[in-house]
Short mmCIF file of C-alpha atoms and ligand atoms in Angstrom, two decimals:
data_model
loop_
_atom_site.label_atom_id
_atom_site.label_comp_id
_atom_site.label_asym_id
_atom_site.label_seq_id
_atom_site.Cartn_x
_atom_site.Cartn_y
_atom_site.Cartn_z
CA UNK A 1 -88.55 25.90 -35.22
CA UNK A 2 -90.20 22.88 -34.20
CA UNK A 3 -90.11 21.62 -30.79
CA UNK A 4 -91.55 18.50 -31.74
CA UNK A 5 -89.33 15.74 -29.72
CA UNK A 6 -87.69 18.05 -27.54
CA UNK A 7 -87.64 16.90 -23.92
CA UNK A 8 -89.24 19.78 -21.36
CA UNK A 9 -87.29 20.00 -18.49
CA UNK A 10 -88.94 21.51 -14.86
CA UNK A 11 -88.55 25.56 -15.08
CA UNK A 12 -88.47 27.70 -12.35
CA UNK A 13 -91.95 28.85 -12.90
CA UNK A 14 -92.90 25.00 -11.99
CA UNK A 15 -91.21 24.86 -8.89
CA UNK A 16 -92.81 28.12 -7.38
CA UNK A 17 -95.89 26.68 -8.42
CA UNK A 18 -95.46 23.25 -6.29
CA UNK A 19 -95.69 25.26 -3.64
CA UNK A 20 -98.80 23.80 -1.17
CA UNK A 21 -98.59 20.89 -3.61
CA UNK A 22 -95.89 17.93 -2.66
CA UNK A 23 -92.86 18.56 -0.88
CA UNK A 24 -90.12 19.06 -3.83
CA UNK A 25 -86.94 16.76 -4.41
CA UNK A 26 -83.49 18.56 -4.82
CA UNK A 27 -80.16 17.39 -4.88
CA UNK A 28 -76.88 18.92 -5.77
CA UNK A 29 -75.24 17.14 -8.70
CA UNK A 30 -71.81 18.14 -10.20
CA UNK A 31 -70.90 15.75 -12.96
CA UNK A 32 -72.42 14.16 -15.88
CA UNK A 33 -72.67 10.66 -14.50
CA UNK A 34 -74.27 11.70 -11.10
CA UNK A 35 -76.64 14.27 -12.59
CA UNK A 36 -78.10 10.89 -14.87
CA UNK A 37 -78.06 9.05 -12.08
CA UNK A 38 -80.18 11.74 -9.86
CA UNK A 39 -82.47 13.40 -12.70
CA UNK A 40 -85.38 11.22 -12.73
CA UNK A 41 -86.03 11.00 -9.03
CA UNK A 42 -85.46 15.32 -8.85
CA UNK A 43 -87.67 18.19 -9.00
CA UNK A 44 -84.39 20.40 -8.74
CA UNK A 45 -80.93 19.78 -9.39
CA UNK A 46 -78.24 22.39 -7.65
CA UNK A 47 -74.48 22.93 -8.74
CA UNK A 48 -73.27 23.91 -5.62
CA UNK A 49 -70.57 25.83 -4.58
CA UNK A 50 -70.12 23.12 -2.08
CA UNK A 51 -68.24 21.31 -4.80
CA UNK A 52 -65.54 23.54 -3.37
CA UNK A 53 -65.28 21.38 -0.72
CA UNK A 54 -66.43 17.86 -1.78
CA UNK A 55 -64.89 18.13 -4.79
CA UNK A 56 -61.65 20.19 -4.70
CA UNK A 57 -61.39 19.27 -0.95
CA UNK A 58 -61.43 23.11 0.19
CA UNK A 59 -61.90 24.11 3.59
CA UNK A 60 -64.74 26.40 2.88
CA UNK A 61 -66.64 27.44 -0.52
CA UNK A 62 -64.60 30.95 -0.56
CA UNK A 63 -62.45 30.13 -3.03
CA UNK A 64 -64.92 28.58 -5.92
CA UNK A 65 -64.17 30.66 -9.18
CA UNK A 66 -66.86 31.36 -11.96
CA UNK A 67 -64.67 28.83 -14.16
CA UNK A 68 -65.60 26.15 -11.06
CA UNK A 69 -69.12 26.58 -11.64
CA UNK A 70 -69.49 27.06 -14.98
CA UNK A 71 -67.32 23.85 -15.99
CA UNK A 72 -69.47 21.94 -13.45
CA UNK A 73 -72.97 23.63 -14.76
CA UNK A 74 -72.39 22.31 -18.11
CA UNK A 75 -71.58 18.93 -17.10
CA UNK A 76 -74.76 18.35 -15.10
CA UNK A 77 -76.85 20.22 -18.14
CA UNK A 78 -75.26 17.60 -20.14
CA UNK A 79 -76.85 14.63 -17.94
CA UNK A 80 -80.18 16.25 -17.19
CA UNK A 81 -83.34 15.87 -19.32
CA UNK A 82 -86.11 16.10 -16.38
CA UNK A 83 -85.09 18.47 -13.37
CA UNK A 84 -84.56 22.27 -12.88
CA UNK A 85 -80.56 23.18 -12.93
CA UNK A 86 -79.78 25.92 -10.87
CA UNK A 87 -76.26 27.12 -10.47
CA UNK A 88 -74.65 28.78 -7.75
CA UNK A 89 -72.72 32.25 -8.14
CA UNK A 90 -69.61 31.64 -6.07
CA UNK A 91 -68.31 34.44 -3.40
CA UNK A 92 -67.02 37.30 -4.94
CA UNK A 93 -69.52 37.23 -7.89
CA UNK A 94 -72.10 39.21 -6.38
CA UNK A 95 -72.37 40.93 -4.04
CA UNK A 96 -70.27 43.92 -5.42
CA UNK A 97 -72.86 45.42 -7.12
CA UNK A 98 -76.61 44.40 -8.65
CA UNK A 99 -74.87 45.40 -12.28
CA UNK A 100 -71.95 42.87 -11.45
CA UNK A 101 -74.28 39.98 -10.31
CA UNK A 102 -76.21 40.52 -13.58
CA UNK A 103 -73.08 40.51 -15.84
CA UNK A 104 -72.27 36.56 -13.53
CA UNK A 105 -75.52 35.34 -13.64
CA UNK A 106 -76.14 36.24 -17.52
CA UNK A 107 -72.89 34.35 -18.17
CA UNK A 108 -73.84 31.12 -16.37
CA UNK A 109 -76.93 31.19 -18.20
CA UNK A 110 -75.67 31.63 -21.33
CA UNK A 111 -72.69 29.32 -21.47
CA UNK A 112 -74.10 26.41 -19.21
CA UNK A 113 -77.94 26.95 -20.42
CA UNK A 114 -78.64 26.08 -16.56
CA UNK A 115 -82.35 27.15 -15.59
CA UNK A 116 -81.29 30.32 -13.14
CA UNK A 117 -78.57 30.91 -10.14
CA UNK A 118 -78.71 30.49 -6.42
CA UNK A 119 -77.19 33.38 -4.42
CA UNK A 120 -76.63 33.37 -0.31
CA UNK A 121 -78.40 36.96 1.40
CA UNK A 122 -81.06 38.16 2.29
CA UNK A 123 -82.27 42.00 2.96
CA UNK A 124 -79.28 43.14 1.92
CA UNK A 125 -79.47 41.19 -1.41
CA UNK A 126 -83.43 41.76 -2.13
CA UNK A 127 -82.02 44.73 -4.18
CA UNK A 128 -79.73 42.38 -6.28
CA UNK A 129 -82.42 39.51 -6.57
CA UNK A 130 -85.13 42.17 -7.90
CA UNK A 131 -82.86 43.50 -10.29
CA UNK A 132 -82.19 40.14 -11.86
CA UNK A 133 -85.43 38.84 -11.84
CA UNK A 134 -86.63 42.06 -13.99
CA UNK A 135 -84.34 40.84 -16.51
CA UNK A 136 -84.85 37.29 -16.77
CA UNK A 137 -82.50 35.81 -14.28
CA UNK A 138 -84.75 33.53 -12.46
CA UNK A 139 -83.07 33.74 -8.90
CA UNK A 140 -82.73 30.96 -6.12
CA UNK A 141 -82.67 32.69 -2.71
CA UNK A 142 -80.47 31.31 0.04
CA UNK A 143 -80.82 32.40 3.57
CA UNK A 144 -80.71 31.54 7.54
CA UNK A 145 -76.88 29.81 7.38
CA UNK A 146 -75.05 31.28 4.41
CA UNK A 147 -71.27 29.08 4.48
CA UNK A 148 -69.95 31.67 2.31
CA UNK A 149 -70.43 33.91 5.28
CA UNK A 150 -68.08 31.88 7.10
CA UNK A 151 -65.59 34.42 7.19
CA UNK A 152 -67.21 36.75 9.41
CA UNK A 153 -70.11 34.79 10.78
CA UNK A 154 -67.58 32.70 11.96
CA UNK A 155 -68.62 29.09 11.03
CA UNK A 156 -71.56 26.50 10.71
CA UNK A 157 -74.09 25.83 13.42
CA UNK A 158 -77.98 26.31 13.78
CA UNK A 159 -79.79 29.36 13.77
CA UNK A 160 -83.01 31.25 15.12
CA UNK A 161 -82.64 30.25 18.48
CA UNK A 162 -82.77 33.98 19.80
CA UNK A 163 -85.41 36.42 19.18
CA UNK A 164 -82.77 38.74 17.26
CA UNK A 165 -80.79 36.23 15.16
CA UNK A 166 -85.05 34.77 14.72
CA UNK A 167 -86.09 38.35 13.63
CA UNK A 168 -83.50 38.73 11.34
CA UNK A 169 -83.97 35.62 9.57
CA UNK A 170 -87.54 36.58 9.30
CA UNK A 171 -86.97 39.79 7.71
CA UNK A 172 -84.61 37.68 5.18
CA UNK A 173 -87.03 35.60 3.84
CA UNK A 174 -89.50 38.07 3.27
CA UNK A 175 -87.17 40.52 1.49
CA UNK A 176 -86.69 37.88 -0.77
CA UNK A 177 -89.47 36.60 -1.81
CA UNK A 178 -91.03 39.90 -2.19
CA UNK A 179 -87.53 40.65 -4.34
CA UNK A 180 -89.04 38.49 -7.29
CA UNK A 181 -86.94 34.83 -6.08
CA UNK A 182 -88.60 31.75 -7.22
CA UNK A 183 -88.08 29.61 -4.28
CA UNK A 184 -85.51 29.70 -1.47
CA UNK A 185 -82.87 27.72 0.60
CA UNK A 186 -83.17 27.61 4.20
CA UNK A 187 -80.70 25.97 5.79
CA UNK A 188 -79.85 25.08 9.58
CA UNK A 189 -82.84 26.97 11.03
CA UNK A 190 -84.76 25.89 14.11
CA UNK A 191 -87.77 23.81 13.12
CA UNK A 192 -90.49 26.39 14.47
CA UNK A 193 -88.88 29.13 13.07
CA UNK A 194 -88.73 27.18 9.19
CA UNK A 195 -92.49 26.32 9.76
CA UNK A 196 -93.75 30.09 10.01
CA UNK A 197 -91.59 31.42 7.52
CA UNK A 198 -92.69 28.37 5.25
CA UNK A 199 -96.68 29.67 6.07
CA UNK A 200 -95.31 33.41 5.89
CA UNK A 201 -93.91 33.43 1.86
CA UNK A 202 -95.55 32.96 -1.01
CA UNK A 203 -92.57 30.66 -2.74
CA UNK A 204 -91.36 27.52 -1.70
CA UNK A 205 -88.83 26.83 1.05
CA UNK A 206 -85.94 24.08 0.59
CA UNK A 207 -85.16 22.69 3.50
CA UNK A 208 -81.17 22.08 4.65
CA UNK A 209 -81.12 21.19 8.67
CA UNK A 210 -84.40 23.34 8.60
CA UNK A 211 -86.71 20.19 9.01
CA UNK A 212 -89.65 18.89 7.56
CA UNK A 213 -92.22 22.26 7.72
CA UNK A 214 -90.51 23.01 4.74
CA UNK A 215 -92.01 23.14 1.02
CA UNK A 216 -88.92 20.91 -0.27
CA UNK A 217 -85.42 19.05 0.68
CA UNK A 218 -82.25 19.49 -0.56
CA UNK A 219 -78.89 17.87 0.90
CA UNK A 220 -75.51 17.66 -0.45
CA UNK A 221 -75.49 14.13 -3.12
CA UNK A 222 -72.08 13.33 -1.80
CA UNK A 223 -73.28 13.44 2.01
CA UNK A 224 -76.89 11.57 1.60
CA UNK A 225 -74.67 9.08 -0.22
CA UNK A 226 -72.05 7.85 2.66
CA UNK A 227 -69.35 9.35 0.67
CA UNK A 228 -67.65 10.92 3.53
CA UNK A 229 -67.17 8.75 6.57
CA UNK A 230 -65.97 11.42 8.50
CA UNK A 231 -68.90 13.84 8.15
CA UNK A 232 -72.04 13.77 9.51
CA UNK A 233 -73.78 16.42 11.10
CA UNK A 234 -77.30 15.91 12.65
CA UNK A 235 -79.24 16.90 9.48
CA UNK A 236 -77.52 14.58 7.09
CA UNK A 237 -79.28 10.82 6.76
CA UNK A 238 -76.94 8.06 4.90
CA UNK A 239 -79.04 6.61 2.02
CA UNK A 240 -76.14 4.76 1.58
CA UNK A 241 -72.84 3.43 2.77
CA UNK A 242 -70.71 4.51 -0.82
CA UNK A 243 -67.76 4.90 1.18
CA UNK A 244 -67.04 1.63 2.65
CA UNK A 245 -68.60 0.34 -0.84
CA UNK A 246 -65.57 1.73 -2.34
CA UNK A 247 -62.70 0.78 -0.11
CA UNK A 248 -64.44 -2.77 -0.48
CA UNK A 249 -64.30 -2.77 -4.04
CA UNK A 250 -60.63 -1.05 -4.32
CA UNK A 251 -59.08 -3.06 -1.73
CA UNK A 252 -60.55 -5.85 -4.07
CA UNK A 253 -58.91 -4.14 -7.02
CA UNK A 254 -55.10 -4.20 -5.32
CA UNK A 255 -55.33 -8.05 -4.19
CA UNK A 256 -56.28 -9.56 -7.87
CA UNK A 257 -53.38 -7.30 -9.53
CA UNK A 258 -51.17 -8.15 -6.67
CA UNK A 259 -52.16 -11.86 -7.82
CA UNK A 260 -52.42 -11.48 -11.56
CA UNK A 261 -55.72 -12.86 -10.78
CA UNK A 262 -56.51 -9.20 -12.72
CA UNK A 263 -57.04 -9.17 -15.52
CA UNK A 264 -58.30 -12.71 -16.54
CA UNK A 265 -59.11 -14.02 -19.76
CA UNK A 266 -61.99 -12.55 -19.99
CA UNK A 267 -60.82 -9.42 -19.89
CA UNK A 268 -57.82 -10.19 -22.34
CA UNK A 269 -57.59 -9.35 -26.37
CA UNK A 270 -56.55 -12.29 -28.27
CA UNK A 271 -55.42 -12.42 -31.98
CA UNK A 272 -58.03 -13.84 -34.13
CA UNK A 273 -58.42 -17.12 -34.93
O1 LIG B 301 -73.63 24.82 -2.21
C1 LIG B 301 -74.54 24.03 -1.95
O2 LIG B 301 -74.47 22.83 -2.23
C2 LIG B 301 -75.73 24.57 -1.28
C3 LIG B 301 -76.74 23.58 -0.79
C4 LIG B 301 -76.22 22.71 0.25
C5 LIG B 301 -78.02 24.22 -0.42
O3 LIG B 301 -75.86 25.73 -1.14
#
């Protein structure tokens, strides 16, 4: 088979490699027409199981099914010709058994043709993440604050701030990376505590509210965007203002039908002349 005109998209291999090199660009993405929009400025594009909540307006990302993800990992794959696509196991998918995380993570790869999965854990998952990776599941590690822990950790702040909860976190990321994982989120950590596990791993760390020290970013698209004008915890920037953008343009929208002002001729079929 020829390959001759085929685009080559990141792999997972790549973005271990950046590691030391330039700080790498992630997003999430979960639809066609935001995954075009995103791809050519990304290293790495995630289908979060935060589109529990941004886009099925969940409380927390407990309740995201396989069929969730898998819908929304072939949509982005359908927009992406550049980044990395990584996919997110939802809760419940997992962390059963290594033989049940397999029989998940072989199915998002085969029916979204995503790049590998992301799964929350850390010592207690290195068993899991090796088992994959010796069978060609690349595997996106996913420690420090896990949300779908939210049941018994018992919500969302920062971590690391205590020698224990520090320790632990350490332990995570090496477990991990020594698992086989190609790179790893680390989200809402304490800055000094992101910077030496950053210098302790060999893969790259992604950054979410774990500062600059680490190897790469990655925020929610919806947040970074102004989409939510109600949500903004210290680790989220505003890119943009999309929100107010929107009511503008909608409020905009109601006046000119309101006054048949819309549609105008312009925007009217005629019978030929
Ligand atoms: O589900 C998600 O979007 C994530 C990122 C925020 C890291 O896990």
């Amino acid at each position: 088979m020829s390959t001759v005109g085929q685009t080559k998209r990141t792999t997972t291999a790549t973005i271990e490699a950046m590691k030391g090199t330039r700080p790498i660009v992630s997003l999430t993405a979960y639809t066609t027409p935001i995954a075009r929009l995103l791809d050519p400025h990304c290293d790495l594009l995630l289908v979060g199981d935060s589109l529990g909540m941004v886009l099925y307006g969940m409380e927390t990302t407990v309740g995201v099914t396989m069929e969730m993800m898998i819908a929304h990992g072939q949509a982005v794959m359908r927009g992406v010709k550049h980044a990395c696509v990584i996919v997110d196991l939802p809760f419940g998918a997992y962390q059963e058994s290594k033989e049940q995380a397999f029989r998940n993570a072989a199915r998002i790869l085969k029916e979204t043709g995503c790049d590998g999965v992301k799964l929350e854990g850390g010592e207690e998952m290195a068993e899991t993440v090796s088992f994959l990776t010796a069978r060609g599941v690349p595997v996106f590690g996913h420690i420090g604050l896990m949300p779908q822990l939210v049941n018994t950790t018992g919500g969302y702040r920062s971590l690391g701030r205590s020698e224990k909860e520090a320790d632990k976190i350490r332990r995570d990321a090496r477990a991990i990376a020594e698992a086989g994982a190609f790179a790893m989120v680390v989200e809402g950590t304490i800055e000094p505590l992101a910077r030496e596990i950053t210098a302790a791993v060999s893969i790259p760390t992604i950054g979410i509210g774990a500062s600059a020290a680490c190897d790469g970013q990655i925020l929610v698209s919806d947040d970074m965007l102004g989409l939510f004008n109600d949500f903004k915890p210290r680790f989220v920037k505003h890119f943009a203002e999309l929100a107010p953008a929107i009511s503008k343009a909608v409020e905009a929208y109601a006046d000119e039908v309101k006054a048949r002002s819309f549609p105008a001729l312009e925007h009217t079929f005629q019978p030929k002349k």
